mmCIF file of C-alpha atoms and ligand atoms in Angstrom:
data_model
loop_
_atom_site.group_PDB
_atom_site.id
_atom_site.type_symbol
_atom_site.label_atom_id
_atom_site.label_comp_id
_atom_site.label_asym_id
_atom_site.label_seq_id
_atom_site.Cartn_x
_atom_site.Cartn_y
_atom_site.Cartn_z
ATOM 1 C CA MET W 1 2.531 -26.257 -5.137
ATOM 2 C CA THR W 2 0.171 -23.898 -6.361
ATOM 3 C CA VAL W 3 -0.043 -23.262 -10.442
ATOM 4 C CA TYR W 4 -1.848 -20.272 -11.273
ATOM 5 C CA THR W 5 -3.486 -20.410 -14.807
ATOM 6 C CA ALA W 6 -5.426 -18.059 -17.482
ATOM 7 C CA THR W 7 -6.940 -18.528 -20.934
ATOM 8 C CA THR W 8 -8.311 -16.280 -23.462
ATOM 9 C CA THR W 9 -9.085 -15.834 -27.051
ATOM 10 C CA ALA W 10 -7.909 -12.877 -29.232
ATOM 11 C CA PRO W 11 -9.616 -11.892 -32.936
ATOM 12 C CA VAL W 12 -7.836 -10.593 -35.753
ATOM 13 C CA ASN W 13 -7.995 -7.151 -36.827
ATOM 14 C CA ILE W 14 -8.034 -6.330 -40.547
ATOM 15 C CA ALA W 15 -6.847 -2.860 -41.278
ATOM 16 C CA THR W 16 -8.553 -0.762 -43.387
ATOM 17 C CA LEU W 17 -5.957 2.180 -43.225
ATOM 18 C CA LYS W 18 -2.879 0.276 -43.073
ATOM 19 C CA TYR W 19 0.112 0.989 -40.009
ATOM 20 C CA TRP W 20 3.106 0.689 -41.920
ATOM 21 C CA GLY W 21 6.342 2.467 -40.564
ATOM 22 C CA LYS W 22 7.637 2.986 -37.016
ATOM 23 C CA ARG W 23 9.125 6.127 -35.736
ATOM 24 C CA ASP W 24 10.784 4.068 -32.905
ATOM 25 C CA LYS W 25 11.557 0.428 -33.627
ATOM 26 C CA THR W 26 12.238 -0.386 -29.802
ATOM 27 C CA LEU W 27 8.839 1.158 -28.019
ATOM 28 C CA ASN W 28 7.325 0.250 -31.585
ATOM 29 C CA LEU W 29 5.572 3.726 -32.217
ATOM 30 C CA PRO W 30 4.205 4.108 -35.620
ATOM 31 C CA THR W 31 4.806 6.794 -38.679
ATOM 32 C CA ASN W 32 0.930 7.130 -39.069
ATOM 33 C CA SER W 33 -2.202 6.388 -37.158
ATOM 34 C CA SER W 34 -4.656 3.495 -38.665
ATOM 35 C CA ILE W 35 -7.772 2.251 -38.397
ATOM 36 C CA SER W 36 -8.951 -1.602 -38.159
ATOM 37 C CA VAL W 37 -12.137 -3.959 -38.255
ATOM 38 C CA THR W 38 -11.871 -6.653 -36.005
ATOM 39 C CA LEU W 39 -13.043 -9.723 -36.876
ATOM 40 C CA SER W 40 -15.329 -12.513 -35.015
ATOM 41 C CA GLN W 41 -14.104 -14.780 -32.771
ATOM 42 C CA ASP W 42 -15.571 -17.263 -34.227
ATOM 43 C CA ASP W 43 -13.582 -16.860 -37.500
ATOM 44 C CA LEU W 44 -10.072 -16.270 -37.171
ATOM 45 C CA ARG W 45 -8.642 -16.467 -33.652
ATOM 46 C CA THR W 46 -5.627 -17.265 -31.426
ATOM 47 C CA LEU W 47 -6.198 -18.982 -28.331
ATOM 48 C CA THR W 48 -3.386 -18.738 -25.562
ATOM 49 C CA SER W 49 -3.224 -20.026 -22.308
ATOM 50 C CA VAL W 50 -0.439 -18.750 -19.632
ATOM 51 C CA SER W 51 0.425 -20.699 -16.248
ATOM 52 C CA THR W 52 2.952 -19.834 -13.414
ATOM 53 C CA CYS W 53 4.465 -21.938 -10.842
ATOM 54 C CA GLU W 54 7.251 -21.359 -8.304
ATOM 55 C CA THR W 55 9.007 -24.409 -9.615
ATOM 56 C CA PHE W 56 9.242 -23.661 -13.603
ATOM 57 C CA THR W 57 12.418 -23.077 -14.307
ATOM 58 C CA GLN W 58 12.236 -21.128 -17.473
ATOM 59 C CA ASP W 59 9.644 -18.736 -19.620
ATOM 60 C CA LYS W 60 8.397 -21.155 -22.446
ATOM 61 C CA LEU W 61 6.356 -20.183 -25.348
ATOM 62 C CA PHE W 62 4.583 -23.301 -27.178
ATOM 63 C CA LEU W 63 3.166 -21.817 -30.758
ATOM 64 C CA ASN W 64 0.930 -24.220 -32.700
ATOM 65 C CA GLY W 65 2.537 -27.169 -31.066
ATOM 66 C CA HIS W 66 6.309 -25.830 -31.464
ATOM 67 C CA GLN W 67 8.187 -24.317 -28.655
ATOM 68 C CA GLU W 68 9.868 -20.731 -30.026
ATOM 69 C CA SER W 69 12.205 -18.336 -28.635
ATOM 70 C CA LEU W 70 10.931 -16.093 -26.075
ATOM 71 C CA GLU W 71 13.958 -13.781 -26.607
ATOM 72 C CA SER W 72 13.235 -11.313 -28.983
ATOM 73 C CA GLU W 73 13.380 -7.927 -27.719
ATOM 74 C CA ARG W 74 9.657 -7.182 -28.119
ATOM 75 C CA THR W 75 8.329 -10.209 -26.527
ATOM 76 C CA GLN W 76 10.670 -9.999 -23.483
ATOM 77 C CA MET W 77 9.417 -5.932 -23.175
ATOM 78 C CA CYS W 78 5.823 -7.212 -23.011
ATOM 79 C CA LEU W 79 6.805 -9.741 -20.269
ATOM 80 C CA LYS W 80 8.552 -7.138 -18.489
ATOM 81 C CA ASP W 81 6.129 -4.604 -18.429
ATOM 82 C CA LEU W 82 3.448 -7.072 -17.475
ATOM 83 C CA ARG W 83 5.599 -8.191 -14.508
ATOM 84 C CA SER W 84 6.253 -4.703 -12.947
ATOM 85 C CA LEU W 85 2.430 -4.159 -12.969
ATOM 86 C CA ARG W 86 1.964 -7.004 -11.444
ATOM 87 C CA ARG W 87 5.112 -6.153 -8.897
ATOM 88 C CA ALA W 88 3.312 -2.912 -8.084
ATOM 89 C CA LEU W 89 0.182 -4.619 -7.319
ATOM 90 C CA GLU W 90 1.930 -7.242 -4.707
ATOM 91 C CA GLU W 91 3.559 -4.491 -3.299
ATOM 92 C CA SER W 92 0.485 -2.502 -2.923
ATOM 93 C CA ASP W 93 -1.444 -5.636 -1.155
ATOM 94 C CA PRO W 94 1.253 -7.989 0.531
ATOM 95 C CA SER W 95 -2.049 -10.464 0.870
ATOM 96 C CA LEU W 96 -1.620 -11.503 -2.818
ATOM 97 C CA PRO W 97 0.643 -13.959 -3.924
ATOM 98 C CA LYS W 98 4.088 -13.011 -5.291
ATOM 99 C CA ILE W 99 3.583 -14.658 -8.613
ATOM 100 C CA SER W 100 5.346 -11.918 -10.645
ATOM 101 C CA GLU W 101 8.739 -13.467 -10.487
ATOM 102 C CA TRP W 102 7.841 -16.721 -11.242
ATOM 103 C CA LYS W 103 8.322 -18.219 -14.591
ATOM 104 C CA LEU W 104 5.836 -18.334 -17.326
ATOM 105 C CA GLN W 105 4.279 -21.253 -19.659
ATOM 106 C CA ILE W 106 2.288 -19.967 -22.361
ATOM 107 C CA VAL W 107 0.879 -22.000 -24.834
ATOM 108 C CA SER W 108 -0.639 -20.975 -27.892
ATOM 109 C CA GLU W 109 -2.686 -21.618 -30.978
ATOM 110 C CA ASN W 110 -3.622 -19.995 -34.261
ATOM 111 C CA ASN W 111 -6.623 -21.734 -35.838
ATOM 112 C CA PHE W 112 -5.344 -20.026 -39.544
ATOM 113 C CA PRO W 113 -2.177 -19.394 -41.088
ATOM 114 C CA THR W 114 0.430 -17.854 -39.278
ATOM 115 C CA ALA W 115 2.878 -15.612 -40.699
ATOM 116 C CA ALA W 116 1.059 -15.322 -44.096
ATOM 117 C CA GLY W 117 -0.583 -11.763 -44.012
ATOM 118 C CA LEU W 118 -3.526 -12.571 -41.846
ATOM 119 C CA ALA W 119 -2.426 -10.646 -39.040
ATOM 120 C CA SER W 120 -1.199 -13.676 -36.737
ATOM 121 C CA SER W 121 0.990 -11.082 -35.026
ATOM 122 C CA ALA W 122 -2.461 -8.964 -34.188
ATOM 123 C CA ALA W 123 -4.098 -11.824 -32.640
ATOM 124 C CA GLY W 124 -1.076 -13.648 -30.972
ATOM 125 C CA PHE W 125 0.393 -10.854 -29.415
ATOM 126 C CA SER W 126 -3.176 -9.872 -27.960
ATOM 127 C CA ALA W 127 -3.754 -12.774 -26.864
ATOM 128 C CA LEU W 128 -0.110 -13.157 -25.141
ATOM 129 C CA VAL W 129 -0.820 -9.699 -23.097
ATOM 130 C CA VAL W 130 -4.376 -10.420 -22.463
ATOM 131 C CA ALA W 131 -3.572 -13.676 -21.052
ATOM 132 C CA ILE W 132 -0.872 -12.909 -18.709
ATOM 133 C CA SER W 133 -2.996 -9.432 -17.651
ATOM 134 C CA LYS W 134 -5.927 -12.005 -16.706
ATOM 135 C CA LEU W 135 -3.365 -14.294 -14.842
ATOM 136 C CA TYR W 136 -1.889 -11.161 -13.025
ATOM 137 C CA LYS W 137 -5.358 -9.734 -12.499
ATOM 138 C CA LEU W 138 -4.241 -6.343 -13.354
ATOM 139 C CA PRO W 139 -6.901 -3.595 -13.169
ATOM 140 C CA GLN W 140 -5.364 -1.496 -15.750
ATOM 141 C CA SER W 141 -8.110 -0.662 -18.878
ATOM 142 C CA MET W 142 -7.835 -2.230 -22.264
ATOM 143 C CA SER W 143 -6.353 0.977 -23.752
ATOM 144 C CA GLU W 144 -3.289 0.799 -21.166
ATOM 145 C CA ILE W 145 -3.140 -3.004 -21.984
ATOM 146 C CA SER W 146 -3.014 -1.933 -25.672
ATOM 147 C CA LYS W 147 -0.140 -0.125 -25.129
ATOM 148 C CA ILE W 148 1.869 -3.282 -23.798
ATOM 149 C CA ALA W 149 0.441 -5.023 -26.843
ATOM 150 C CA ARG W 150 1.685 -2.740 -29.264
ATOM 151 C CA LYS W 151 5.254 -3.228 -28.094
ATOM 152 C CA GLY W 152 4.799 -7.077 -28.615
ATOM 153 C CA SER W 153 3.618 -5.823 -32.572
ATOM 154 C CA GLY W 154 2.106 -2.774 -33.396
ATOM 155 C CA SER W 155 -1.332 -4.264 -34.773
ATOM 156 C CA ALA W 156 -1.753 -6.209 -31.992
ATOM 157 C CA CYS W 157 -2.768 -3.118 -30.044
ATOM 158 C CA ARG W 158 -5.908 -3.044 -32.119
ATOM 159 C CA SER W 159 -7.140 -6.517 -31.207
ATOM 160 C CA LEU W 160 -7.947 -5.793 -27.660
ATOM 161 C CA PHE W 161 -11.297 -4.292 -28.732
ATOM 162 C CA GLY W 162 -14.076 -5.608 -31.146
ATOM 163 C CA GLY W 163 -15.681 -3.249 -33.740
ATOM 164 C CA TYR W 164 -14.080 -0.223 -35.375
ATOM 165 C CA VAL W 165 -10.774 0.261 -34.172
ATOM 166 C CA ALA W 166 -8.282 3.296 -34.455
ATOM 167 C CA TRP W 167 -4.930 3.159 -33.119
ATOM 168 C CA GLU W 168 -3.844 6.925 -32.593
ATOM 169 C CA MET W 169 0.021 7.291 -33.333
ATOM 170 C CA GLY W 170 0.535 9.856 -30.703
ATOM 171 C CA ASP W 171 3.326 12.278 -30.618
ATOM 172 C CA GLU W 172 4.812 11.685 -26.836
ATOM 173 C CA LEU W 173 8.626 10.299 -27.081
ATOM 174 C CA ASP W 174 7.899 7.546 -24.497
ATOM 175 C CA GLY W 175 4.548 6.620 -26.510
ATOM 176 C CA SER W 176 2.381 7.058 -23.631
ATOM 177 C CA ASP W 177 0.025 8.608 -26.022
ATOM 178 C CA SER W 178 0.086 6.011 -28.733
ATOM 179 C CA LYS W 179 -2.804 3.346 -28.014
ATOM 180 C CA ALA W 180 -5.970 1.754 -29.729
ATOM 181 C CA VAL W 181 -9.037 3.565 -29.056
ATOM 182 C CA GLU W 182 -12.732 2.506 -30.075
ATOM 183 C CA VAL W 183 -13.853 4.341 -33.240
ATOM 184 C CA ALA W 184 -17.687 2.451 -32.735
ATOM 185 C CA PRO W 185 -18.657 -0.960 -31.365
ATOM 186 C CA LEU W 186 -19.641 -3.964 -33.516
ATOM 187 C CA GLU W 187 -23.495 -3.286 -33.252
ATOM 188 C CA HIS W 188 -22.978 0.234 -34.484
ATOM 189 C CA TRP W 189 -22.675 -1.203 -38.382
ATOM 190 C CA SER W 190 -23.232 -4.914 -37.652
ATOM 191 C CA ASN W 191 -24.394 -5.685 -41.122
ATOM 192 C CA MET W 192 -20.859 -5.346 -42.076
ATOM 193 C CA LYS W 193 -19.393 -8.600 -43.142
ATOM 194 C CA ALA W 194 -15.624 -9.828 -44.047
ATOM 195 C CA ALA W 195 -14.613 -12.698 -46.179
ATOM 196 C CA ILE W 196 -11.485 -13.968 -46.482
ATOM 197 C CA LEU W 197 -9.792 -15.440 -49.905
ATOM 198 C CA VAL W 198 -6.834 -17.879 -48.608
ATOM 199 C CA VAL W 199 -4.771 -17.105 -52.023
ATOM 200 C CA SER W 200 -2.045 -18.877 -50.039
ATOM 201 C CA ALA W 201 -1.149 -19.847 -46.538
ATOM 202 C CA ASP W 202 2.527 -20.050 -46.682
ATOM 203 C CA LYS W 203 4.893 -18.082 -44.671
ATOM 204 C CA LYS W 204 5.747 -14.743 -46.225
ATOM 205 C CA ASP W 205 9.471 -14.140 -47.081
ATOM 206 C CA THR W 206 9.435 -10.764 -45.678
ATOM 207 C CA PRO W 207 8.141 -10.477 -42.225
ATOM 208 C CA SER W 208 5.954 -7.149 -41.736
ATOM 209 C CA THR W 209 8.704 -6.026 -38.846
ATOM 210 C CA SER W 210 11.368 -6.123 -41.519
ATOM 211 C CA GLY W 211 9.528 -5.064 -44.705
ATOM 212 C CA MET W 212 8.409 -1.584 -42.984
ATOM 213 C CA GLN W 213 11.652 -0.511 -41.855
ATOM 214 C CA THR W 214 12.951 -1.014 -45.412
ATOM 215 C CA THR W 215 10.373 1.235 -46.679
ATOM 216 C CA VAL W 216 10.706 3.632 -43.987
ATOM 217 C CA LYS W 217 14.693 3.596 -44.977
ATOM 218 C CA THR W 218 14.043 3.473 -48.745
ATOM 219 C CA SER W 219 10.962 4.770 -50.245
ATOM 220 C CA ASP W 220 10.071 7.946 -51.277
ATOM 221 C CA LEU W 221 6.647 7.771 -51.893
ATOM 222 C CA PHE W 222 6.116 6.845 -48.239
ATOM 223 C CA GLN W 223 7.358 9.930 -46.973
ATOM 224 C CA TRP W 224 4.276 11.308 -49.307
ATOM 225 C CA ARG W 225 1.788 8.729 -48.024
ATOM 226 C CA ILE W 226 2.354 9.255 -44.416
ATOM 227 C CA LYS W 227 2.551 13.270 -44.320
ATOM 228 C CA GLU W 228 0.195 14.146 -47.260
ATOM 229 C CA VAL W 229 -2.194 10.993 -47.796
ATOM 230 C CA VAL W 230 -3.152 8.971 -44.317
ATOM 231 C CA PRO W 231 -3.518 12.144 -42.038
ATOM 232 C CA LYS W 232 -6.555 13.025 -44.085
ATOM 233 C CA ARG W 233 -7.758 9.348 -45.063
ATOM 234 C CA PHE W 234 -7.698 8.920 -40.813
ATOM 235 C CA GLU W 235 -10.223 11.510 -40.521
ATOM 236 C CA GLU W 236 -12.359 10.882 -43.638
ATOM 237 C CA MET W 237 -12.563 6.975 -42.594
ATOM 238 C CA LYS W 238 -13.484 7.720 -38.918
ATOM 239 C CA ALA W 239 -16.424 9.618 -40.426
ATOM 240 C CA ALA W 240 -17.182 7.431 -42.901
ATOM 241 C CA ILE W 241 -17.841 4.895 -40.162
ATOM 242 C CA ILE W 242 -19.506 7.166 -38.043
ATOM 243 C CA ALA W 243 -22.013 7.809 -40.706
ATOM 244 C CA LYS W 244 -22.236 4.221 -41.940
ATOM 245 C CA ASP W 245 -21.606 5.262 -45.255
ATOM 246 C CA PHE W 246 -20.235 2.145 -46.948
ATOM 247 C CA THR W 247 -19.298 4.160 -50.556
ATOM 248 C CA THR W 248 -16.979 6.237 -48.979
ATOM 249 C CA PHE W 249 -15.468 3.336 -46.211
ATOM 250 C CA ALA W 250 -15.020 1.243 -49.186
ATOM 251 C CA ASP W 251 -13.135 3.399 -51.833
ATOM 252 C CA LEU W 252 -10.655 4.596 -48.756
ATOM 253 C CA THR W 253 -10.084 0.892 -47.985
ATOM 254 C CA MET W 254 -9.084 -0.040 -51.605
ATOM 255 C CA LYS W 255 -7.270 3.036 -52.239
ATOM 256 C CA ASP W 256 -5.165 2.612 -49.040
ATOM 257 C CA SER W 257 -4.482 -1.146 -49.792
ATOM 258 C CA ASN W 258 -2.952 0.030 -52.872
ATOM 259 C CA SER W 259 -1.141 2.978 -51.403
ATOM 260 C CA PHE W 260 0.551 0.556 -49.200
ATOM 261 C CA HIS W 261 1.770 -2.270 -51.691
ATOM 262 C CA ALA W 262 2.674 1.055 -53.957
ATOM 263 C CA THR W 263 5.283 1.612 -51.188
ATOM 264 C CA CYS W 264 6.101 -1.697 -51.091
ATOM 265 C CA LEU W 265 6.960 -1.969 -54.776
ATOM 266 C CA ASP W 266 8.432 1.519 -54.238
ATOM 267 C CA SER W 267 11.155 0.315 -51.222
ATOM 268 C CA PHE W 268 14.251 -0.637 -52.523
ATOM 269 C CA PRO W 269 14.862 -3.443 -53.269
ATOM 270 C CA PRO W 270 10.983 -3.681 -54.059
ATOM 271 C CA ILE W 271 8.756 -5.693 -51.734
ATOM 272 C CA PHE W 272 5.903 -7.757 -53.436
ATOM 273 C CA TYR W 273 3.436 -8.953 -51.238
ATOM 274 C CA LEU W 274 0.219 -9.470 -53.588
ATOM 275 C CA ASN W 275 0.478 -12.129 -56.208
ATOM 276 C CA ASP W 276 -1.207 -12.600 -59.786
ATOM 277 C CA THR W 277 -4.157 -14.517 -58.070
ATOM 278 C CA SER W 278 -4.583 -11.146 -55.482
ATOM 279 C CA LYS W 279 -4.676 -8.700 -58.770
ATOM 280 C CA LYS W 280 -7.287 -10.936 -60.286
ATOM 281 C CA ILE W 281 -9.159 -10.586 -57.235
ATOM 282 C CA ILE W 282 -8.998 -6.831 -57.126
ATOM 283 C CA LYS W 283 -9.952 -6.523 -60.902
ATOM 284 C CA LEU W 284 -13.038 -8.411 -60.066
ATOM 285 C CA ILE W 285 -14.141 -6.433 -56.899
ATOM 286 C CA HIS W 286 -13.624 -3.531 -59.530
ATOM 287 C CA SER W 287 -15.825 -5.118 -62.602
ATOM 288 C CA ILE W 288 -18.614 -6.621 -59.422
ATOM 289 C CA ASN W 289 -18.728 -2.820 -58.356
ATOM 290 C CA GLU W 290 -18.740 -1.311 -61.917
ATOM 291 C CA PHE W 291 -21.613 -4.148 -62.899
ATOM 292 C CA TYR W 292 -24.089 -2.749 -60.196
ATOM 293 C CA GLY W 293 -22.883 0.882 -60.590
ATOM 294 C CA GLU W 294 -22.239 1.090 -56.698
ATOM 295 C CA THR W 295 -19.566 0.080 -54.555
ATOM 296 C CA VAL W 296 -20.746 -3.230 -52.868
ATOM 297 C CA ALA W 297 -17.438 -4.639 -51.971
ATOM 298 C CA ALA W 298 -14.016 -3.630 -50.787
ATOM 299 C CA TYR W 299 -10.769 -5.353 -51.031
ATOM 300 C CA THR W 300 -7.815 -5.020 -48.560
ATOM 301 C CA PHE W 301 -4.727 -6.966 -48.558
ATOM 302 C CA ASP W 302 -2.114 -7.052 -45.866
ATOM 303 C CA ALA W 303 1.307 -8.024 -45.718
ATOM 304 C CA GLY W 304 0.636 -11.163 -47.999
ATOM 305 C CA PRO W 305 -1.212 -12.048 -51.014
ATOM 306 C CA ASN W 306 -4.651 -12.982 -48.932
ATOM 307 C CA ALA W 307 -7.802 -11.062 -49.768
ATOM 308 C CA VAL W 308 -10.286 -9.626 -47.102
ATOM 309 C CA ILE W 309 -13.340 -8.193 -48.866
ATOM 310 C CA TYR W 310 -15.693 -6.002 -46.992
ATOM 311 C CA TYR W 311 -19.346 -5.895 -47.657
ATOM 312 C CA LEU W 312 -22.902 -5.336 -46.286
ATOM 313 C CA GLU W 313 -24.630 -8.368 -45.644
ATOM 314 C CA GLU W 314 -27.518 -7.352 -47.954
ATOM 315 C CA ASN W 315 -25.420 -7.258 -50.942
ATOM 316 C CA GLU W 316 -23.873 -10.849 -50.220
ATOM 317 C CA ASP W 317 -25.694 -12.531 -53.192
ATOM 318 C CA LYS W 318 -24.359 -9.472 -55.244
ATOM 319 C CA VAL W 319 -21.031 -9.967 -54.240
ATOM 320 C CA PHE W 320 -20.907 -13.428 -54.122
ATOM 321 C CA GLY W 321 -23.088 -14.407 -57.029
ATOM 322 C CA PHE W 322 -20.656 -13.501 -59.072
ATOM 323 C CA LEU W 323 -18.190 -15.881 -57.683
ATOM 324 C CA TYR W 324 -20.568 -18.735 -57.582
ATOM 325 C CA LYS W 325 -21.199 -18.585 -61.014
ATOM 326 C CA LEU W 326 -17.606 -18.583 -62.286
ATOM 327 C CA PHE W 327 -16.747 -21.134 -59.857
ATOM 328 C CA GLN W 328 -19.816 -23.230 -59.633
ATOM 329 C CA ASN W 329 -18.048 -25.978 -61.144
ATOM 330 C CA VAL W 330 -15.513 -25.946 -58.181
ATOM 331 C CA GLU W 331 -15.738 -29.163 -56.005
ATOM 332 C CA GLY W 332 -17.236 -28.306 -52.483
ATOM 333 C CA TRP W 333 -18.411 -24.720 -53.853
ATOM 334 C CA ASP W 334 -22.136 -24.591 -53.533
ATOM 335 C CA SER W 335 -24.860 -21.996 -53.042
ATOM 336 C CA LYS W 336 -23.729 -21.011 -49.527
ATOM 337 C CA PHE W 337 -20.387 -20.055 -49.045
ATOM 338 C CA THR W 338 -17.922 -21.302 -45.820
ATOM 339 C CA SER W 339 -14.238 -20.207 -45.495
ATOM 340 C CA GLU W 340 -13.516 -23.447 -46.569
ATOM 341 C CA ARG W 341 -15.261 -22.760 -49.992
ATOM 342 C CA LEU W 342 -13.669 -19.629 -50.279
ATOM 343 C CA SER W 343 -10.330 -21.214 -50.189
ATOM 344 C CA ALA W 344 -11.001 -23.502 -52.552
ATOM 345 C CA LEU W 345 -12.636 -20.570 -54.679
ATOM 346 C CA ALA W 346 -9.241 -18.843 -54.580
ATOM 347 C CA SER W 347 -6.799 -21.442 -55.134
ATOM 348 C CA ALA W 348 -9.111 -22.098 -58.259
ATOM 349 C CA PHE W 349 -7.963 -18.461 -59.475
ATOM 350 C CA ASN W 350 -4.505 -19.892 -59.376
ATOM 351 C CA ASP W 351 -5.136 -22.444 -62.021
HETATM 352 P P1 LIG B 1 1.367 -11.998 -40.071
HETATM 353 O O1 LIG B 1 0.803 -11.095 -41.055
HETATM 354 O O2 LIG B 1 0.641 -13.039 -39.614
HETATM 355 O O3 LIG B 1 0.967 -10.941 -38.776
HETATM 356 P P2 LIG B 1 3.577 -11.035 -39.084
HETATM 357 O O4 LIG B 1 5.307 -11.257 -39.814
HETATM 358 O O5 LIG B 1 3.573 -9.733 -38.602
HETATM 359 O O6 LIG B 1 2.606 -11.982 -39.741
HETATM 360 O O7 LIG B 1 4.079 -11.743 -37.775
HETATM 361 C C1 LIG B 1 4.173 -13.024 -37.439
HETATM 362 C C2 LIG B 1 5.075 -13.162 -36.378
HETATM 363 O O8 LIG B 1 4.157 -12.952 -35.228
HETATM 364 C C3 LIG B 1 5.378 -15.094 -36.035
HETATM 365 O O9 LIG B 1 6.633 -15.578 -36.603
HETATM 366 C C4 LIG B 1 5.525 -15.010 -34.391
HETATM 367 O O10 LIG B 1 6.673 -14.384 -33.854
HETATM 368 C C5 LIG B 1 4.383 -13.953 -34.333
HETATM 369 N N1 LIG B 1 2.945 -14.475 -33.598
HETATM 370 C C6 LIG B 1 1.939 -15.230 -34.588
HETATM 371 N N2 LIG B 1 1.186 -15.874 -33.915
HETATM 372 C C7 LIG B 1 1.578 -16.042 -32.496
HETATM 373 C C8 LIG B 1 0.943 -16.618 -31.290
HETATM 374 N N3 LIG B 1 -0.423 -16.880 -31.350
HETATM 375 N N4 LIG B 1 1.798 -16.255 -30.287
HETATM 376 C C9 LIG B 1 2.937 -15.743 -29.991
HETATM 377 N N5 LIG B 1 3.600 -14.824 -31.258
HETATM 378 C C10 LIG B 1 2.315 -15.206 -32.266
HETATM 379 C C1 LIG B 2 0.094 -4.424 -43.230
HETATM 380 O O1 LIG B 2 1.525 -5.440 -36.425
HETATM 381 O O2 LIG B 2 2.650 -7.258 -37.896
HETATM 382 O O3 LIG B 2 -0.886 -5.427 -41.394
HETATM 383 O O4 LIG B 2 4.625 -4.032 -35.542
HETATM 384 O O5 LIG B 2 6.370 -5.121 -36.843
HETATM 385 O O6 LIG B 2 4.595 -6.681 -35.361
HETATM 386 P P1 LIG B 2 5.250 -5.008 -35.881
HETATM 387 O O7 LIG B 2 4.128 -5.344 -37.509
HETATM 388 P P2 LIG B 2 2.898 -5.896 -37.710
HETATM 389 O O8 LIG B 2 2.326 -4.906 -38.914
HETATM 390 C C2 LIG B 2 0.903 -4.753 -39.664
HETATM 391 C C3 LIG B 2 1.163 -4.324 -41.006
HETATM 392 C C4 LIG B 2 -0.173 -4.431 -41.520
HETATM 393 C C5 LIG B 2 -1.115 -3.360 -41.582
HETATM 394 C C6 LIG B 2 -2.117 -2.859 -40.190
HETATM 395 O O9 LIG B 2 -2.290 -4.173 -39.952
HETATM 396 O O10 LIG B 2 -1.883 -2.047 -39.965
HETATM 397 CO CO1 LIG B 3 1.698 -8.785 -38.187
#
């Protein structure tokens, strides 16, 4: 009895131009293109192992030690697509083991809060799809595999690439041109850094999938955003990344985070992802930029209260000097910061 296994890790990506809204729920096709930066695997990541064996009786997923349902239509779509690519391989090469019909066991672990607005669905579905495509030894390109990850969770299609990534919304009805592409590799602008301020690790009360559906159905502001705001910003942000123009990149990133959260507030009933701590962080970053008379840091918030701060390595002291000074009495805080200390810092804002 042979057991085949494959393991992979996938990083989180944090959008600087947000995806929010689906034009096709089944295929997970977005109402706008988006851009993100993929974080280093040393920070936030998903680790997923998959195995398959003739004797397994059902597909199973264990996430962070608990069995989860695999019934959701989105997960089923991913499994179906991957199995049919494997089946095609087996048909073209009869010497290959016929594992496409065997059941799968998937074990996954996120090393950061799940469903808290830190893109767990992006790292999670990216890892799931990449692990199974490794298990099946699929020859498809990353862009092709990204289309399958997209059906699991839209943002997941961007986690298949490192560095600066665009998800082109495409216009085909079948989604064949809705895929992730690289804007620039990480090395192109390698002094870009991201700090995560964990304001709350709690599970959000409005999951991204349902939140964006309410917005699409009810927000007038959203219509303006997807028609008038995002298409222009998409081109401007790609140009800023290619030119390594931090001021433009940072200003667009902050404006787009604010625009996305404004459409959440304009939804009916309104959706609140930012809390008072998030708002304090927004104000603080603007104060830091004002103090130096230049944009040294940019905030962005996904569908949750946790902040991601983008800055250039050479400005680390400028950005964090303020925070050190403000929080020098916070326990565990010293002149070097780590994500744990940043968590302490963010919770100090709550007081
Ligand atoms: P987030 O802001 O963390 O992306 P979402 O609401 O978009 O939150 O998605 C959270 C959901 O993504 C989880 O409830 C779970 O269904 C799925 N998910 C998260 N991590 C994984 C993983 N490692 N493997 C499979 N699915 C995952
Ligand atoms: C605010 O990709 O989590 O993080 O496609 O329904 O799984 P589903 O949604 P998801 O939404 C991400 C929303 C966002 C912005 C972004 O990552 O672009
Ligand atoms: Co998500």
